[in-house]
XYZ file of C-alpha atoms in Angstrom:
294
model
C 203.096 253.982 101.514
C 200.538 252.719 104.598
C 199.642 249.096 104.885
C 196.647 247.921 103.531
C 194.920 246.613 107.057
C 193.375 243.980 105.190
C 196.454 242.727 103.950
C 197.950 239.287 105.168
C 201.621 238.644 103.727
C 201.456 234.892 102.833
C 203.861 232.212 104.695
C 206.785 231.064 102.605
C 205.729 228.195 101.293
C 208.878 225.340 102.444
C 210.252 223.158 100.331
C 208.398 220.150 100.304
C 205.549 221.824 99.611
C 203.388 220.499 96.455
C 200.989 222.717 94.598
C 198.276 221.678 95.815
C 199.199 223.153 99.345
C 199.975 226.634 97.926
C 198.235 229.564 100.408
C 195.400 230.845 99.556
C 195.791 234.817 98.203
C 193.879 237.699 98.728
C 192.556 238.868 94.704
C 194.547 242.202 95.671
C 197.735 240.480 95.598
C 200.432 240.176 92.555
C 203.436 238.063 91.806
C 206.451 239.888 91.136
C 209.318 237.954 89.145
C 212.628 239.535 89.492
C 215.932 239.260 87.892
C 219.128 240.393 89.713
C 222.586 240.498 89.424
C 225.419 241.633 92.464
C 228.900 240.920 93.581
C 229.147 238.450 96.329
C 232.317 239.739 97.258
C 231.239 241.549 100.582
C 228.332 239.431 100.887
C 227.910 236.486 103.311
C 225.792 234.749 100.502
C 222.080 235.112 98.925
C 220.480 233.376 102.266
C 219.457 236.238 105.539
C 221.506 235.031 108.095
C 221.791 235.960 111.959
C 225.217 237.101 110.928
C 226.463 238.912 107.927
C 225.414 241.246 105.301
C 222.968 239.254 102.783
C 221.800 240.155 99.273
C 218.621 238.614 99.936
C 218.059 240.653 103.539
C 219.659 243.764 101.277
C 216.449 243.278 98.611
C 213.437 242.754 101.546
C 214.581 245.749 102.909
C 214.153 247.712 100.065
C 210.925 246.104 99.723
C 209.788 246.288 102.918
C 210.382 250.445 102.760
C 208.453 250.571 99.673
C 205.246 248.384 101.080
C 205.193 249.764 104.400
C 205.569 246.038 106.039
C 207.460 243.475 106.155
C 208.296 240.967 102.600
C 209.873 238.118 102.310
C 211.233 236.835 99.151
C 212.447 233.642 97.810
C 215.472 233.284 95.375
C 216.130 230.630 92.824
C 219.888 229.459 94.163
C 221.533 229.967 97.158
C 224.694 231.176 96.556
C 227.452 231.184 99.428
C 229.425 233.839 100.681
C 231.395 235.530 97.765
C 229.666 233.882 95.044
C 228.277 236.672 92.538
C 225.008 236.238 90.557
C 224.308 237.710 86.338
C 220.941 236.372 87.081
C 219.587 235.575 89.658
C 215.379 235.237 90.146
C 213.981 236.162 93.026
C 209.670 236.516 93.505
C 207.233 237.737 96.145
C 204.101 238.848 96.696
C 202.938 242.331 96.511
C 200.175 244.574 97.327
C 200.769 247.337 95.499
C 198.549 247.913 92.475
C 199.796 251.323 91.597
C 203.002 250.566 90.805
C 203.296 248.439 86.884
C 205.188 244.948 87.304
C 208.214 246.640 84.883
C 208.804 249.657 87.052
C 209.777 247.788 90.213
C 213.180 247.490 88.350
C 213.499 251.174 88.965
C 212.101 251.387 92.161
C 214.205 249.337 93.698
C 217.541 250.252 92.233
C 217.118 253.242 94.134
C 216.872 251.833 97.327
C 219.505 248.944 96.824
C 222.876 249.264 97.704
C 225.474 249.547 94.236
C 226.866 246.125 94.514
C 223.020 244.590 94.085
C 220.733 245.864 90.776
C 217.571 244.620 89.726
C 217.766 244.093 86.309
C 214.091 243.310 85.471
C 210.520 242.946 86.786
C 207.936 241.251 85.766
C 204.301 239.925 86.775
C 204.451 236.162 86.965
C 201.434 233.641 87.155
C 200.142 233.853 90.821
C 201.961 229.899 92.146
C 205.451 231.037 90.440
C 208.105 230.430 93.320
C 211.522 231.235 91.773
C 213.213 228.445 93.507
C 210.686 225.187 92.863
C 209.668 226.116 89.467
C 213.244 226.362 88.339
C 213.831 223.805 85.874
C 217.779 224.516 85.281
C 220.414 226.204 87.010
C 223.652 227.869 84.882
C 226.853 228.736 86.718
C 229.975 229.738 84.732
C 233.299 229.675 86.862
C 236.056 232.522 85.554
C 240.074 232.056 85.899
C 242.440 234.198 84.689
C 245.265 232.315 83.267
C 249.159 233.273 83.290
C 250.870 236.932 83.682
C 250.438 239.453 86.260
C 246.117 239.948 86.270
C 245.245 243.439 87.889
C 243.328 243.803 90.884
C 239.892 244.417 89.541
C 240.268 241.078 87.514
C 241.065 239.198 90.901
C 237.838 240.571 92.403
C 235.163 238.207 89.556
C 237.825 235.510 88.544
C 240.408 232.980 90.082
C 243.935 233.761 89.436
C 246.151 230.313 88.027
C 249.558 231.342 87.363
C 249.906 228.944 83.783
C 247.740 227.727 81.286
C 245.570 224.303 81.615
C 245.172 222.295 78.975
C 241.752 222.817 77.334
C 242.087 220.088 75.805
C 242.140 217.939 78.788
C 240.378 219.553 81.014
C 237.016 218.835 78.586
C 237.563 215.607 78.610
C 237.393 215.440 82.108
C 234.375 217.644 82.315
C 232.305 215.773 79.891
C 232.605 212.621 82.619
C 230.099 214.636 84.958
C 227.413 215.220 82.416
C 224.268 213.080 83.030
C 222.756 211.660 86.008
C 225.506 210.964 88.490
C 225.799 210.641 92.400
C 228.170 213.585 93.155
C 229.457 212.561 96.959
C 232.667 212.915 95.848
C 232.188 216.510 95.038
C 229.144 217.413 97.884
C 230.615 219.642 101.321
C 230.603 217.251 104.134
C 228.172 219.613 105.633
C 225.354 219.354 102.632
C 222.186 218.241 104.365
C 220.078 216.766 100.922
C 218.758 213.553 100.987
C 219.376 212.352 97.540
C 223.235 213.398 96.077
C 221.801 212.616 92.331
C 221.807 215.352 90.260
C 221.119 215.739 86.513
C 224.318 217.603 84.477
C 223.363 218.455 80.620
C 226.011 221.462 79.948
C 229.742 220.974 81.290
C 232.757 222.468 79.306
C 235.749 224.828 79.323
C 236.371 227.466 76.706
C 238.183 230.882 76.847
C 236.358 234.211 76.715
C 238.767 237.120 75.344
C 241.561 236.386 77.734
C 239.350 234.330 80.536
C 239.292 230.774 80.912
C 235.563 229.348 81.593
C 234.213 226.346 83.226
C 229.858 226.599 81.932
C 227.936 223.825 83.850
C 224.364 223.207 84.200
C 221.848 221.166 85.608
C 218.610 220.918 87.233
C 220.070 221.950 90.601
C 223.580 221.135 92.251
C 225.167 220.360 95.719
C 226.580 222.788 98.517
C 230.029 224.096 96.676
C 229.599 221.208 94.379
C 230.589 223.497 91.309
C 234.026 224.545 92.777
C 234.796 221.380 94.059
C 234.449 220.197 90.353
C 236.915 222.939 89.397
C 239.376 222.763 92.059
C 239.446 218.944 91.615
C 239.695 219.310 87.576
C 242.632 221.765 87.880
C 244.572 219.823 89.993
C 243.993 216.380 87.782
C 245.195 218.710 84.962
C 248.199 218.935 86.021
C 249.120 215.228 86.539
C 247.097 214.003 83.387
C 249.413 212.522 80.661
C 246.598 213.303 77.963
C 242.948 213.796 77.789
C 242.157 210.004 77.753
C 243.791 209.827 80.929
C 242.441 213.166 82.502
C 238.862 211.380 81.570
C 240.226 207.720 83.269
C 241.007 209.827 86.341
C 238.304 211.741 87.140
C 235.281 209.204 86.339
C 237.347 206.854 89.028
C 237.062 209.844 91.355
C 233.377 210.716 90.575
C 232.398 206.416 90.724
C 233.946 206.148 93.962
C 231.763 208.656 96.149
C 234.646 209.247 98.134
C 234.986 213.063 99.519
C 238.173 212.717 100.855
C 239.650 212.207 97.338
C 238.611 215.302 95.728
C 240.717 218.143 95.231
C 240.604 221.943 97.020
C 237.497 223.717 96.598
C 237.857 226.645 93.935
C 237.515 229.925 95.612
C 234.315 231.518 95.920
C 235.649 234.251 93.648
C 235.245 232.783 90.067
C 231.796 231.530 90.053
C 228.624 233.106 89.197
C 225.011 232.035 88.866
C 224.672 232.847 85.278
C 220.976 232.324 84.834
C 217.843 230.055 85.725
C 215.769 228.857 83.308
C 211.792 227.591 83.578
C 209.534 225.426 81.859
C 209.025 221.601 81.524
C 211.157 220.228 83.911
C 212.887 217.191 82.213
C 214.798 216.292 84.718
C 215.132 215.770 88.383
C 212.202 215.585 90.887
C 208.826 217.427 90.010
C 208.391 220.968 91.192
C 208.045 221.899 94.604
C 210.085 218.582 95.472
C 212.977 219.421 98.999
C 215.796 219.229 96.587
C 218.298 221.893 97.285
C 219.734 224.423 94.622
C 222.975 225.584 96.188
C 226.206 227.366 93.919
């Protein structure tokens, strides 16, 4: 398809960005919503980088083949290398009017590589950015428990040879939920400004023969999610009981201190389950610089 020489492809807008500041949009253009899920495994993460294979460089150049110039999209978490997605939103701006917002779905899958699908399109209002208008973020985080787990299990989950303690590792998830300062479980190398962040979903429960950490929140910390698990698995094993499991990790999560957190989970397990939108109750207003990292 040959560019439409009138056609301008709008800056991305950055993060601290308010609404008000929004580029102005030819009439010709649409708003594409997208839903996508893909296995990190051989990915270096959502985010193009200089170096390494990225789902989000994987999905503008499928784009970019079907517009006949360049687009750039923007995706609602930023998931590191390995880190798989269920549903993950991604949105851009399109000038193709031929094309109905639901058949992109099919479009693309033909141009994207197996390990990335599109699983639906939509037209969104013409300001929708699927990062800043996100008003919660769902991860779930998969282990396989026990036994001898086969090698396609291994791929999607983190292998723990024995079985935790449900029991107490809810306790100690239920500590996190609410407004907290999460130092203690932020990379060294996270750049936000604020380390608040707003938990309202954070428990364990098995799925057929899967163990599952669910957490969610208005948006989370560089590998803040696996540090909670790695930390929670090892404080397992030394809680007496539940009441103590809780006693041990709110004096880790109160104290802000990195160093006394416990390994980061491996990238494996976790997947961005889905974003939600709407009201956001929590957290800065839309369009605010606060990060959204898995």
């Amino acid at each position: 398809m040959q560019q439409n020489p009138d056609f301008q492809q709008p800056p991305v807008p950055k993060a601290s960005a308010r609404p008000d500041s929004m580029p102005s949009r030819a009439s010709t253009l649409r708003t594409i919503k997208l839903v996508l899920a893909y296995d990190g495994t051989d990915f270096s993460g959502w985010q193009r980088q200089k170096n390494g294979r990225s789902v989000q460089e994987e999905l503008e150049k499928a784009l970019s083949k079907m517009h006949g110039h360049e687009i750039r999209v923007n995706g609602a978490g930023r998931t590191d290398a390995g880190v798989h997605a269920m549903g993950q939103v991604a949105s851009f701006y399109t000038d193709i009017q031929s094309i109905p917002a639901d058949r992109f779905t099919l479009a693309l899958n033909k141009l994207m590589p197996r390990d990335v699908r599109v699983l639906s399109s939509e037209e969104a209002p013409a300001d929708f950015h699927a990062r800043f208008d996100a008003s919660l973020r769902r991860y779930r985080y998969f282990l396989v428990c026990g036994g001898t787990p086969d090698p396609f299990a291994l791929r999607c989950a983190h292998f723990v040879p024995y079985y935790p303690r449900v029991a107490v590792l809810n306790a100690m998830a239920a500590v996190v939920l609410g407004e907290h300062d999460f130092s203690t479980f932020a990379s060294a190398q996270d750049k936000s400004p604020s380390r608040s962040r707003h938990i309202s979903e954070s428990v364990f429960f098995f799925e057929g023969e899967k163990l599952v950490y669910q957490v969610a929140g208005n948006a989370f910390l560089w590998k803040q999610v696996r540090s909670l698990v790695g930390t929670m698995l090892e404080l397992e094993r030394i809680a007496e009981s539940p009441a103590h499991g809780e006693s041990l990790m709110r004096e880790l999560l109160d104290s802000r201190d990195r160093s006394k957190a416990g390994a980061t989970a491996p990238a494996c397990g976790l997947f961005l389950w889905n974003v939600e939108y709407g009201e956001r109750v929590h957290g800065h207003p839309r369009r605010h610089s606060e990060e959204a990292y898995g």
